[in-house]
Short mmCIF file of C-alpha atoms in Angstrom, two decimals:
data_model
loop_
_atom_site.label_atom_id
_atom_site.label_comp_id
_atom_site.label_asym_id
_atom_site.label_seq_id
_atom_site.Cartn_x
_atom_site.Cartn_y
_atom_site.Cartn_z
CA UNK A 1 -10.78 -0.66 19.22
CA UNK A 2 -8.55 1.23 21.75
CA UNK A 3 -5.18 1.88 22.52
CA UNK A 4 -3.37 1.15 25.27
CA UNK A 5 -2.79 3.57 28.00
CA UNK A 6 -0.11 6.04 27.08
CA UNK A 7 0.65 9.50 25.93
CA UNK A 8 0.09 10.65 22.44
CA UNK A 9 3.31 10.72 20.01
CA UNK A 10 6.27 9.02 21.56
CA UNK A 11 9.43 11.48 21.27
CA UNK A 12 11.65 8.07 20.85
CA UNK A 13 11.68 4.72 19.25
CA UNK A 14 13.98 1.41 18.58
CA UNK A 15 13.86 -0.73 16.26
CA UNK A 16 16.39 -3.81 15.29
CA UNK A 17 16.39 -7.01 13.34
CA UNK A 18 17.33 -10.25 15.23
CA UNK A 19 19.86 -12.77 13.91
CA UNK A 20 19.41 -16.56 13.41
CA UNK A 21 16.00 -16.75 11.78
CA UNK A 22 16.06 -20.54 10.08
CA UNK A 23 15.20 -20.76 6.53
CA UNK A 24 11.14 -20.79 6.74
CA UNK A 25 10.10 -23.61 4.68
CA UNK A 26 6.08 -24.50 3.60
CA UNK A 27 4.06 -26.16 6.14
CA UNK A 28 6.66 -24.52 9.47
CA UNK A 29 5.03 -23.21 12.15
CA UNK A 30 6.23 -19.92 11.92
CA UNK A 31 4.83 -19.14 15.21
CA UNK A 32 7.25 -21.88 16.58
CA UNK A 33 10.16 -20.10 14.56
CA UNK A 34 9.85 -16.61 15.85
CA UNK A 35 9.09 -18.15 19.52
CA UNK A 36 12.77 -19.97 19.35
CA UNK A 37 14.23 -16.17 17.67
CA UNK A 38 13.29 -14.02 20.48
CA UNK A 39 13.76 -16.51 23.02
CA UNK A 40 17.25 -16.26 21.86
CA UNK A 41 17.84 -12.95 22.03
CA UNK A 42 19.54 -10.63 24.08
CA UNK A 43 17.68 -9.55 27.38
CA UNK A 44 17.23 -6.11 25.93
CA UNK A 45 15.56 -7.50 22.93
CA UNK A 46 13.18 -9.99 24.54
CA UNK A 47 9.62 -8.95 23.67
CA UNK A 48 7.94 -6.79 26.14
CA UNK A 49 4.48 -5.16 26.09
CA UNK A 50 3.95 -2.50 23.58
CA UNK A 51 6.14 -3.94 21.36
CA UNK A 52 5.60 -4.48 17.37
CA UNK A 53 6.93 -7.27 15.43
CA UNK A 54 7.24 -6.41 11.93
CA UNK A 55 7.23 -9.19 9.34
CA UNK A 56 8.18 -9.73 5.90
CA UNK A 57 5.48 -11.24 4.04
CA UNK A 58 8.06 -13.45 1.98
CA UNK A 59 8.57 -15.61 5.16
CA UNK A 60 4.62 -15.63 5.55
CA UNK A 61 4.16 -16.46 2.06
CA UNK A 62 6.91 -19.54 2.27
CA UNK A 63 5.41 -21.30 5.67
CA UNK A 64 1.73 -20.87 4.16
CA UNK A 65 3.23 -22.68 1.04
CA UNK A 66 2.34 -20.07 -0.94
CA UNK A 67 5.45 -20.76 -3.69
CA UNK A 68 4.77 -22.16 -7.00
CA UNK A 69 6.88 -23.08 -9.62
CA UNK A 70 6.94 -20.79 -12.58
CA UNK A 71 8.57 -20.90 -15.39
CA UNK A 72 7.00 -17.92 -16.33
CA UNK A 73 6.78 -15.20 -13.45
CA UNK A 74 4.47 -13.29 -16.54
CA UNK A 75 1.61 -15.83 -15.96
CA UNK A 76 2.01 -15.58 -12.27
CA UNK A 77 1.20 -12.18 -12.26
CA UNK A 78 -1.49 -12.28 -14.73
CA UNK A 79 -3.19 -15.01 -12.71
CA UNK A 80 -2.81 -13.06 -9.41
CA UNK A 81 -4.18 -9.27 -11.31
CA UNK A 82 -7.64 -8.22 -10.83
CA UNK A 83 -7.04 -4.99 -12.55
CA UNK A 84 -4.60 -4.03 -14.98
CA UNK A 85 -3.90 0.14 -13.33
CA UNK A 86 -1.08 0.56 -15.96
CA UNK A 87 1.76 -0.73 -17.81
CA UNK A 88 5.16 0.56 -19.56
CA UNK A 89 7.52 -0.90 -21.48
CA UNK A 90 11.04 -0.53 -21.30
CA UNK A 91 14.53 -1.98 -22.16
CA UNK A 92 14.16 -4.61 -19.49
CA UNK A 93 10.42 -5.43 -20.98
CA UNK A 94 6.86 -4.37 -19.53
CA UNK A 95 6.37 -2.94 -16.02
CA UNK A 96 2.51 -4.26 -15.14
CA UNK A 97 1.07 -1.78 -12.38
CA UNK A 98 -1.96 -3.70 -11.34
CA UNK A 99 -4.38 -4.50 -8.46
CA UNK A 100 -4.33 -7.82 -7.49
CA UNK A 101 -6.62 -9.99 -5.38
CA UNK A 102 -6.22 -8.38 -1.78
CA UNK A 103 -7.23 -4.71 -3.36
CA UNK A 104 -3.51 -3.64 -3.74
CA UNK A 105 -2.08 -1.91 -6.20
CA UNK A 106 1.38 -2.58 -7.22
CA UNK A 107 3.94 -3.53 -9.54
CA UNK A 108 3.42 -7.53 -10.66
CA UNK A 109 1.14 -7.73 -8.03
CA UNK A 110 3.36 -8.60 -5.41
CA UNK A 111 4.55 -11.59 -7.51
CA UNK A 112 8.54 -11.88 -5.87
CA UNK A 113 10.70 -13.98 -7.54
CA UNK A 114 13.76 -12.90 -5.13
CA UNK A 115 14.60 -15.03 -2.36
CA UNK A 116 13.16 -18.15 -3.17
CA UNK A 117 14.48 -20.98 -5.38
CA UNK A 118 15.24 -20.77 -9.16
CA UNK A 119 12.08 -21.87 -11.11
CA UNK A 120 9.67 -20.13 -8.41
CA UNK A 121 8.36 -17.11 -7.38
CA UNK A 122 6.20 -16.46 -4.13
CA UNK A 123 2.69 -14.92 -4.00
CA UNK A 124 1.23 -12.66 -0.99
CA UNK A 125 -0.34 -14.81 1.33
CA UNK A 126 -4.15 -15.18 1.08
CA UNK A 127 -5.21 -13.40 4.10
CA UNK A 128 -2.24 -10.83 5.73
CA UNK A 129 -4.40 -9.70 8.33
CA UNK A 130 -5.58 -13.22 9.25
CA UNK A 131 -1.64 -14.29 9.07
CA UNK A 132 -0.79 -11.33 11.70
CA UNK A 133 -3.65 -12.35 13.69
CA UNK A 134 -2.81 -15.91 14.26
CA UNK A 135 0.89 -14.78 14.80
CA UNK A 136 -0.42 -11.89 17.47
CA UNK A 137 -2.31 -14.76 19.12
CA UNK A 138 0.32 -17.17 18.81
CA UNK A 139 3.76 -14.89 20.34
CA UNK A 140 1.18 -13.43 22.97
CA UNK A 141 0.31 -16.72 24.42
CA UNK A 142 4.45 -18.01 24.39
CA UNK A 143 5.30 -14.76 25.74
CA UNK A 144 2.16 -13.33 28.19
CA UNK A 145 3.23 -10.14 26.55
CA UNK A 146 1.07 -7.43 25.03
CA UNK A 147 2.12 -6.42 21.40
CA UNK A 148 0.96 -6.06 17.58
CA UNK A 149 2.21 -7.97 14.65
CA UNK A 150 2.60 -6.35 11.22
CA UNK A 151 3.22 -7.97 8.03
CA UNK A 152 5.06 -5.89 5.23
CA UNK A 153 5.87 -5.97 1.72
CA UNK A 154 7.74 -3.67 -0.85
CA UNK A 155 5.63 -1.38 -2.92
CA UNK A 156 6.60 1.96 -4.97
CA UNK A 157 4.68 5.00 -4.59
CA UNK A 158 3.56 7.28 -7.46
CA UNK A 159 5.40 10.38 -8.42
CA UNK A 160 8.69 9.07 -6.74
CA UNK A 161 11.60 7.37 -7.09
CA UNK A 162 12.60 3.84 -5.18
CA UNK A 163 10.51 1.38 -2.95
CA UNK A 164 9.19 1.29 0.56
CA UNK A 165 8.17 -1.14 2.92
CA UNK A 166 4.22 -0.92 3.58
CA UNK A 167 1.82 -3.18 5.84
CA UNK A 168 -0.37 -5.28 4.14
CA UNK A 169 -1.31 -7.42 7.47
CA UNK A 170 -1.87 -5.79 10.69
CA UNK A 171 -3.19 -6.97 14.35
CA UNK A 172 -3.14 -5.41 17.17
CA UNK A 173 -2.10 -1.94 16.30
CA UNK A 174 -3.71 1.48 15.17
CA UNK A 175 -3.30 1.82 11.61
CA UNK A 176 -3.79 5.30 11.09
CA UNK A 177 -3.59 8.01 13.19
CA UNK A 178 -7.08 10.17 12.46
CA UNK A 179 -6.12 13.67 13.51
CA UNK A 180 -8.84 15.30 12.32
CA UNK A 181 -10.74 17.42 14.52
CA UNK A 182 -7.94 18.14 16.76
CA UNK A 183 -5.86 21.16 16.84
CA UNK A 184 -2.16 22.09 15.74
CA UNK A 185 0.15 24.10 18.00
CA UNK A 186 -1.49 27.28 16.50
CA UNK A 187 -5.14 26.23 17.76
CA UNK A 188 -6.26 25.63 14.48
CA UNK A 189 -8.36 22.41 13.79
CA UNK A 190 -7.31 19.75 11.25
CA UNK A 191 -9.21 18.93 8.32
CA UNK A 192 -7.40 16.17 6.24
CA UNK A 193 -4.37 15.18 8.70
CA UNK A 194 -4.64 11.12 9.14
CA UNK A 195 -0.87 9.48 9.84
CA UNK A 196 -0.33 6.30 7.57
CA UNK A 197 1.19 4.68 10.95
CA UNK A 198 1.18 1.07 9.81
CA UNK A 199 3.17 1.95 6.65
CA UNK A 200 5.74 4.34 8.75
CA UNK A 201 6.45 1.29 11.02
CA UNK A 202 6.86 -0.98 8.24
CA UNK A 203 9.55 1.70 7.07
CA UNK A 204 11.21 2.39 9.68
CA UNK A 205 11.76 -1.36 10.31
CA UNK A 206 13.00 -2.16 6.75
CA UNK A 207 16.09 -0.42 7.75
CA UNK A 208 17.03 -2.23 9.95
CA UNK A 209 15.54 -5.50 8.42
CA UNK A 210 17.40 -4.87 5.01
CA UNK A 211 16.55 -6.79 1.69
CA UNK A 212 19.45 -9.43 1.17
CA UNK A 213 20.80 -9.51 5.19
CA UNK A 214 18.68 -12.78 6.23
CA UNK A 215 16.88 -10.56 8.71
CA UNK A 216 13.36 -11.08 7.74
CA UNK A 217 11.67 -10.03 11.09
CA UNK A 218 12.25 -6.93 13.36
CA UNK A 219 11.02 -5.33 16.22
CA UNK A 220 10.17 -1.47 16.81
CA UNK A 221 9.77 -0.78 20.53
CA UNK A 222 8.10 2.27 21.96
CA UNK A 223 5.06 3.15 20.17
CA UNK A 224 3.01 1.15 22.72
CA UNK A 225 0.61 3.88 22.67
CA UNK A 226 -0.60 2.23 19.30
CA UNK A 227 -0.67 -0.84 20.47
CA UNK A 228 -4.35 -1.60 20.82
CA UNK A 229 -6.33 -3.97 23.05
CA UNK A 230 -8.02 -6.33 20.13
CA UNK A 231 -6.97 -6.71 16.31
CA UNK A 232 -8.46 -4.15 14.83
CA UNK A 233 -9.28 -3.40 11.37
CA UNK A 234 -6.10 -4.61 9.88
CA UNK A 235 -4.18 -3.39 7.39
CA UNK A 236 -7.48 -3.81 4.22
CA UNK A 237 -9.07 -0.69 5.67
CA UNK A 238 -5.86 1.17 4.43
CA UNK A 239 -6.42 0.01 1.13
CA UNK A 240 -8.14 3.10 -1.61
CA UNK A 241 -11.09 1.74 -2.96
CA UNK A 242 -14.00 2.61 -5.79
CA UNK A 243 -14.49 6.77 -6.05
CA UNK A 244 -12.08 7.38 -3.09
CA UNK A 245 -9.57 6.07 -5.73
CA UNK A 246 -8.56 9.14 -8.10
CA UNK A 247 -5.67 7.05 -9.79
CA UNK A 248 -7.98 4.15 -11.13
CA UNK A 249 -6.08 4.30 -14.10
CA UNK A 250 -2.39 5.07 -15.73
CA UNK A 251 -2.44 8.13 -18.03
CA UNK A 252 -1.95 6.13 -21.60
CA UNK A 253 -5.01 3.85 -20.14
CA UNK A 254 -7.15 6.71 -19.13
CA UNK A 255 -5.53 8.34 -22.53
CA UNK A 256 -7.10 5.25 -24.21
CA UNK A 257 -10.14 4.95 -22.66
CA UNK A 258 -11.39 8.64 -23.15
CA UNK A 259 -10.70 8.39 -27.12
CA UNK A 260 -12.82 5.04 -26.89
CA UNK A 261 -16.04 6.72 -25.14
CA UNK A 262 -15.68 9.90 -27.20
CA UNK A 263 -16.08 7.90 -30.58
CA UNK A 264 -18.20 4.87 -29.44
CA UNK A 265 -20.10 3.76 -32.29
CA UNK A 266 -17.60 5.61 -35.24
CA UNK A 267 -15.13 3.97 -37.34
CA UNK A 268 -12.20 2.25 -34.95
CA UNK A 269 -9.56 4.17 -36.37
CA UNK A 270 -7.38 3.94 -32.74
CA UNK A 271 -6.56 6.79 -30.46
CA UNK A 272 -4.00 9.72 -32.00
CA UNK A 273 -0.58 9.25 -31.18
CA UNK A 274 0.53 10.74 -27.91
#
């Protein structure tokens, strides 16, 4: 995989959300959709190379007909959870922290039931990375332009407060940064420094993309120096996995577990109270 000709960090970078996106429907060719967006658009905002279309994977999830009805988000998210990580209840009910199917771990597994009819809820689609592929290929081909395609969804992060946008499908674009090996301004060599640049971009276009503005897609222009030639890896190789994973488990669960190997084969009597 490599990059497109360019220098290393780019010292500026735009990003806005397009108006007039049609409500994205199962079975639309979403292709078709964003084609008829940007063809619309102001002459500063047509796509050029280098450019990054950013994605929410609600509008993904919708054209690949991935909403069910569900009475019960609850059994949605249970039948989308490989791993239960951790849960919490509270005054609203129970917070599930889990992995589900694509090796991420978040809240509900990515189970949305926000901007989609009453008596649904949408699922992640089944393959991100394949779904920014086929768009990558697809806007490419309309356009004769060279750019990447990221799809994003909302995820907390541990230890603070609020949500982020992160990629979960990625084509065409470095997803991390490895800096290690090179030197800082002082000369001394990196060890551990690898930029999450996927996620950043999926950030930085949230803002402009918004959660209730009907501004599901944006672009972020001039970072065309991680813009690479094929697809790459996608967004899965971002994804923590077996001992490279040192939060496998929520504290009361690791709490819980630890009591249960520590008396295996004594009385259940159930771990001490925290």
């Amino acid at each position: 995989m490599s990059a497109a000709p360019g220098p290393g960090a780019s010292a500026e970078m735009r990003a806005w959300a397009p108006d007039g996106l049609a409500e994205v429907r199962p079975g639309d060719d979403l292709v078709a959709l964003l084609a008829e967006l940007f063809e619309g658009a102001a002459p500063g905002q047509r796509l050029v190379n280098g450019d990054i279309v950013v994605v929410t994977s609600k509008i993904v999830s919708k054209a690949e007909g991935r909403v069910v009805a569900a009475v019960d988000r609850e059994q949605a998210i249970t039948d989308e959870t490989v791993r239960v990580v951790a849960t919490r209840e509270h005054a609203g009910g129970i917070t599930r922290i889990v992995e589900n199917r694509l090796g991420l771990v978040m809240a509900a597994a990515g189970v949305d039931a926000s901007n989609t009819a009453d008596g649904t809820v949408l699922l992640l689609p089944i393959d991100p990375d394949a779904s920014a592929r086929t768009l990558r290929a697809g806007l490419q081909e309309r356009f004769g332009v060279h750019l990447a395609v990221v799809v994003t969804d909302t995820a907390g992060r541990p230890w603070r407060l609020g949500q982020t946008d992160i990629t979960i499908g990625a084509a065409g674009l470095l997803v991390i940064d490895d800096l290690r090996g090179t030197v800082d301004t002082f000369g001394r060599t990196l060890q551990a420094s690898m930029a999450a640049v996927a996620d950043e971009v999926a950030a930085a276009a949230e803002l402009v993309k918004g959660k209730a503005t009907g501004r599901p897609v944006a672009v972020v222009r001039g970072l065309a120096h991680l813009v690479t030639d094929d697809d790459g890896p996608g967004a899965r190789s971002l994804v923590r996995v077996g001992p490279d994973d040192m939060f496998a488990s929520g504290s009361a669960e690791a709490y819980a577990q630890g009591w249960k190997d520590a008396t295996d084969g004594a009385p259940d009597v159930g771990p001490p109270a925290l």
